[in-house]
PDB file of C-alpha atoms and ligand atoms in Angstrom:
ATOM      1  CA  MET A   1     -35.392  33.229 -27.116  1.00 55.00           C
ATOM      2  CA  ARG A   2     -31.920  35.970 -26.161  1.00 53.00           C
ATOM      3  CA  ASN A   3     -33.530  35.418 -22.748  1.00 54.00           C
ATOM      4  CA  PHE A   4     -33.308  31.479 -23.119  1.00 54.00           C
ATOM      5  CA  ILE A   5     -30.190  31.247 -24.985  1.00 50.00           C
ATOM      6  CA  PHE A   6     -28.395  33.720 -21.740  1.00 51.00           C
ATOM      7  CA  GLY A   7     -30.072  31.275 -18.913  1.00 51.00           C
ATOM      8  CA  ALA A   8     -29.270  28.002 -20.401  1.00 50.00           C
ATOM      9  CA  LEU A   9     -25.406  29.809 -20.375  1.00 46.00           C
ATOM     10  CA  CYS A  10     -25.863  31.107 -16.574  1.00 44.00           C
ATOM     11  CA  ALA A  11     -27.047  27.267 -15.927  1.00 47.00           C
ATOM     12  CA  LEU A  12     -24.205  26.400 -17.426  1.00 45.00           C
ATOM     13  CA  GLY A  13     -21.710  28.170 -16.056  1.00 45.00           C
ATOM     14  CA  LEU A  14     -23.249  27.430 -12.737  1.00 43.00           C
ATOM     15  CA  THR A  15     -22.569  23.432 -13.005  1.00 42.00           C
ATOM     16  CA  SER A  16     -19.143  23.896 -14.005  1.00 40.00           C
ATOM     17  CA  THR A  17     -17.800  25.789 -11.431  1.00 42.00           C
ATOM     18  CA  ALA A  18     -20.274  23.890  -8.708  1.00 43.00           C
ATOM     19  CA  GLN A  19     -18.931  20.422  -9.961  1.00 48.00           C
ATOM     20  CA  ALA A  20     -16.022  21.470 -12.386  1.00 50.00           C
ATOM     21  CA  SER A  21     -14.562  17.618 -11.575  1.00 58.00           C
ATOM     22  CA  GLU A  22     -17.212  15.767 -12.625  1.00 69.00           C
ATOM     23  CA  ASP A  23     -14.709  13.051 -14.616  1.00 86.00           C
ATOM     24  CA  PHE A  24     -12.833  12.798 -10.790  1.00 94.00           C
ATOM     25  CA  GLN A  25     -11.642   8.835 -10.326  1.00 96.00           C
ATOM     26  CA  ALA A  26     -10.706   9.082  -6.679  1.00 97.00           C
ATOM     27  CA  ASP A  27      -9.659   5.635  -6.806  1.00 96.00           C
ATOM     28  CA  LYS A  28      -7.738   6.417 -10.673  1.00 96.00           C
ATOM     29  CA  PHE A  29      -6.390  10.009  -9.461  1.00 96.00           C
ATOM     30  CA  HIS A  30      -4.771   7.469  -6.069  1.00 97.00           C
ATOM     31  CA  GLN A  31      -3.210   5.019  -8.442  1.00 96.00           C
ATOM     32  CA  ALA A  32      -1.221   7.632 -11.007  1.00 96.00           C
ATOM     33  CA  ASN A  33      -0.296  10.064  -8.025  1.00 96.00           C
ATOM     34  CA  CYS A  34      -0.800   9.204  -4.453  1.00 97.00           C
ATOM     35  CA  THR A  35       1.753   6.302  -5.123  1.00 95.00           C
ATOM     36  CA  GLY A  36       4.852   8.407  -5.422  1.00 94.00           C
ATOM     37  CA  CYS A  37       6.250   9.002  -2.159  1.00 94.00           C
ATOM     38  CA  HIS A  38       4.070   5.519  -0.052  1.00 96.00           C
ATOM     39  CA  ASP A  39       2.256   3.107  -1.300  1.00 94.00           C
ATOM     40  CA  SER A  40      -1.260   1.974  -0.045  1.00 96.00           C
ATOM     41  CA  LYS A  41       0.742   0.128   2.961  1.00 96.00           C
ATOM     42  CA  VAL A  42       0.387   3.639   5.088  1.00 97.00           C
ATOM     43  CA  TYR A  43      -2.832   3.226   5.417  1.00 98.00           C
ATOM     44  CA  THR A  44      -3.042   0.542   7.299  1.00 96.00           C
ATOM     45  CA  ARG A  45       0.293   0.096   9.166  1.00 96.00           C
ATOM     46  CA  SER A  46      -0.283  -0.303  12.757  1.00 94.00           C
ATOM     47  CA  ASN A  47       1.303   2.655  14.118  1.00 96.00           C
ATOM     48  CA  ARG A  48      -0.845   4.806  11.059  1.00 96.00           C
ATOM     49  CA  ARG A  49      -0.804   8.559  12.567  1.00 96.00           C
ATOM     50  CA  VAL A  50      -4.519   8.690  10.659  1.00 97.00           C
ATOM     51  CA  ASN A  51      -7.365   8.101  13.762  1.00 96.00           C
ATOM     52  CA  SER A  52     -10.153   9.903  13.054  1.00 97.00           C
ATOM     53  CA  LEU A  53     -11.880  11.042   9.403  1.00 98.00           C
ATOM     54  CA  PRO A  54     -11.279  14.758   9.803  1.00 98.00           C
ATOM     55  CA  ARG A  55      -7.701  13.971  10.016  1.00 98.00           C
ATOM     56  CA  LEU A  56      -7.943  11.962   6.926  1.00 98.00           C
ATOM     57  CA  GLU A  57      -9.606  14.082   5.326  1.00 98.00           C
ATOM     58  CA  SER A  58      -5.984  16.740   6.235  1.00 98.00           C
ATOM     59  CA  GLN A  59      -4.043  14.597   5.541  1.00 98.00           C
ATOM     60  CA  VAL A  60      -5.404  14.128   2.720  1.00 98.00           C
ATOM     61  CA  ARG A  61      -4.735  17.952   1.770  1.00 97.00           C
ATOM     62  CA  MET A  62      -1.690  17.534   3.313  1.00 97.00           C
ATOM     63  CA  CYS A  63      -0.142  15.278   1.029  1.00 97.00           C
ATOM     64  CA  ASP A  64      -2.286  17.358  -2.184  1.00 97.00           C
ATOM     65  CA  ALA A  65      -0.520  20.005  -0.909  1.00 96.00           C
ATOM     66  CA  ASN A  66       2.985  18.641  -1.270  1.00 94.00           C
ATOM     67  CA  LEU A  67       1.706  17.214  -4.630  1.00 94.00           C
ATOM     68  CA  GLY A  68       0.725  20.861  -6.278  1.00 95.00           C
ATOM     69  CA  LYS A  69      -2.130  18.720  -8.304  1.00 93.00           C
ATOM     70  CA  LYS A  70      -4.438  22.051  -5.932  1.00 94.00           C
ATOM     71  CA  LEU A  71      -7.859  19.759  -6.035  1.00 95.00           C
ATOM     72  CA  PHE A  72     -11.382  21.071  -6.041  1.00 95.00           C
ATOM     73  CA  GLU A  73     -12.926  21.092  -1.957  1.00 96.00           C
ATOM     74  CA  ASP A  74     -15.256  18.079  -3.912  1.00 95.00           C
ATOM     75  CA  ASP A  75     -11.834  15.949  -4.995  1.00 96.00           C
ATOM     76  CA  ILE A  76     -10.699  15.987  -1.920  1.00 97.00           C
ATOM     77  CA  LEU A  77     -13.700  14.811  -0.559  1.00 97.00           C
ATOM     78  CA  ALA A  78     -13.915  12.064  -3.145  1.00 97.00           C
ATOM     79  CA  LEU A  79     -10.262  10.860  -2.671  1.00 97.00           C
ATOM     80  CA  THR A  80     -11.171  11.067   1.500  1.00 98.00           C
ATOM     81  CA  ASP A  81     -14.076   8.827   1.145  1.00 97.00           C
ATOM     82  CA  TYR A  82     -12.018   6.547  -0.974  1.00 98.00           C
ATOM     83  CA  LEU A  83      -9.066   6.129   1.349  1.00 98.00           C
ATOM     84  CA  ASN A  84     -11.861   5.769   4.220  1.00 98.00           C
ATOM     85  CA  ASP A  85     -13.943   3.177   1.900  1.00 97.00           C
ATOM     86  CA  ASN A  86     -10.720   1.152   1.119  1.00 97.00           C
ATOM     87  CA  TYR A  87      -8.532   1.531   4.129  1.00 97.00           C
ATOM     88  CA  TYR A  88      -9.491   3.148   7.212  1.00 98.00           C
ATOM     89  CA  HIS A  89     -13.216   2.771   7.613  1.00 97.00           C
ATOM     90  CA  PHE A  90     -13.988   5.418  10.027  1.00 97.00           C
ATOM     91  CA  LYS A  91     -17.620   5.621  10.834  1.00 94.00           C
ATOM     92  CA  LYS A  92     -19.358   8.833   9.253  1.00 85.00           C
TER      93      LYS A  92
HETATM   94  C1  HEC B   1       5.444  14.180  -1.822  1.00 62.39           C
HETATM   95  C2  HEC B   1       4.789  12.708  -0.897  1.00 62.39           C
HETATM   96  C3  HEC B   1       3.872  13.002  -1.204  1.00 62.39           C
HETATM   97  C4  HEC B   1       2.271  12.356  -2.304  1.00 62.39           C
HETATM   98  C5  HEC B   1       3.084  12.670  -3.240  1.00 62.39           C
HETATM   99  C6  HEC B   1       1.921  11.881  -1.048  1.00 62.39           C
HETATM  100  N1  HEC B   1       1.872  11.722  -0.068  1.00 62.39           N
HETATM  101 FE1  HEC B   1       0.615  11.268   1.445  1.00 62.39          FE
HETATM  102  N2  HEC B   1       2.772  11.265   3.307  1.00 62.39           N
HETATM  103  C7  HEC B   1       3.680  11.590   2.229  1.00 62.39           C
HETATM  104  C8  HEC B   1       4.292  11.882   4.020  1.00 62.39           C
HETATM  105  C9  HEC B   1       5.878  12.441   4.173  1.00 62.39           C
HETATM  106  C10 HEC B   1       3.582  11.329   4.963  1.00 62.39           C
HETATM  107  C11 HEC B   1       3.827  10.370   6.075  1.00 62.39           C
HETATM  108  C12 HEC B   1       4.313   9.721   6.241  1.00 62.39           C
HETATM  109  C13 HEC B   1       5.115   9.145   7.462  1.00 62.39           C
HETATM  110  O1  HEC B   1       4.269   9.233   8.665  1.00 62.39           O
HETATM  111  O2  HEC B   1       5.427   8.500   7.672  1.00 62.39           O
HETATM  112  C14 HEC B   1       2.040  10.554   4.693  1.00 62.39           C
HETATM  113  C15 HEC B   1       1.045  10.100   4.885  1.00 62.39           C
HETATM  114  C16 HEC B   1       0.117  10.015   4.374  1.00 62.39           C
HETATM  115  C17 HEC B   1      -1.550   9.428   4.341  1.00 62.39           C
HETATM  116  C18 HEC B   1      -1.322   8.725   6.189  1.00 62.39           C
HETATM  117  C19 HEC B   1      -1.335   7.915   6.599  1.00 62.39           C
HETATM  118  C20 HEC B   1      -1.064   7.786   8.177  1.00 62.39           C
HETATM  119  O3  HEC B   1       0.185   7.548   8.906  1.00 62.39           O
HETATM  120  O4  HEC B   1      -2.395   7.087   8.491  1.00 62.39           O
HETATM  121  C21 HEC B   1      -2.319   9.664   4.011  1.00 62.39           C
HETATM  122  C22 HEC B   1      -3.933   9.385   4.244  1.00 62.39           C
HETATM  123  C23 HEC B   1      -1.637  10.098   3.425  1.00 62.39           C
HETATM  124  N3  HEC B   1      -0.898   9.708   3.014  1.00 62.39           N
HETATM  125  C24 HEC B   1      -2.350  10.360   1.693  1.00 62.39           C
HETATM  126  C25 HEC B   1      -1.906  11.026   0.419  1.00 62.39           C
HETATM  127  C26 HEC B   1      -3.006  11.369  -0.538  1.00 62.39           C
HETATM  128  C27 HEC B   1      -4.362  10.584  -0.238  1.00 62.39           C
HETATM  129  C28 HEC B   1      -2.032  11.389  -1.663  1.00 62.39           C
HETATM  130  C29 HEC B   1      -2.303  12.051  -2.840  1.00 62.39           C
HETATM  131  C30 HEC B   1      -3.512  13.349  -3.131  1.00 62.39           C
HETATM  132  C31 HEC B   1      -0.353  11.105  -1.206  1.00 62.39           C
HETATM  133  N4  HEC B   1      -0.715  10.815   0.602  1.00 62.39           N
HETATM  134  C32 HEC B   1       0.566  12.010  -1.580  1.00 62.39           C
HETATM  135  C33 HEC B   1       4.259  12.200   1.622  1.00 62.39           C
HETATM  136  C34 HEC B   1       3.310  12.467   0.137  1.00 62.39           C
END
């Protein structure tokens, strides 16, 4: 019994660190946090700077750093995907 409980706690601990962001919603986060300095027009303007998926990811990291949110890795990737699916459409 003791072992069982210990095992269960361990498993819980692991999932919460590995996926701390299960309820992260890229669209809501974006609307709430990413439209203060620029709106979504910067993603579609003709002279936009991001021109590849890796650049998009690093730009998301940079803007996250500016914002001071310190998003989890998974959330950065989810946000990158969100922008790619909705605006950039780079091939994965
Ligand atoms: C502190 C202000 C600030 C916040 C908040 C911010 N950004 Fe930015 N972002 C910038 C600036 C400045 C640029 C560069 C704009 C330019 O080149 O004219 C930029 C550009 C970008 C670009 C590149 C646009 C292009 O030219 O292709 C992306 C993508 C982007 N931001 C994503 C985000 C995301 C995602 C968030 C929310 C996590 C966010 N930004 C929040 C300041 C901010």
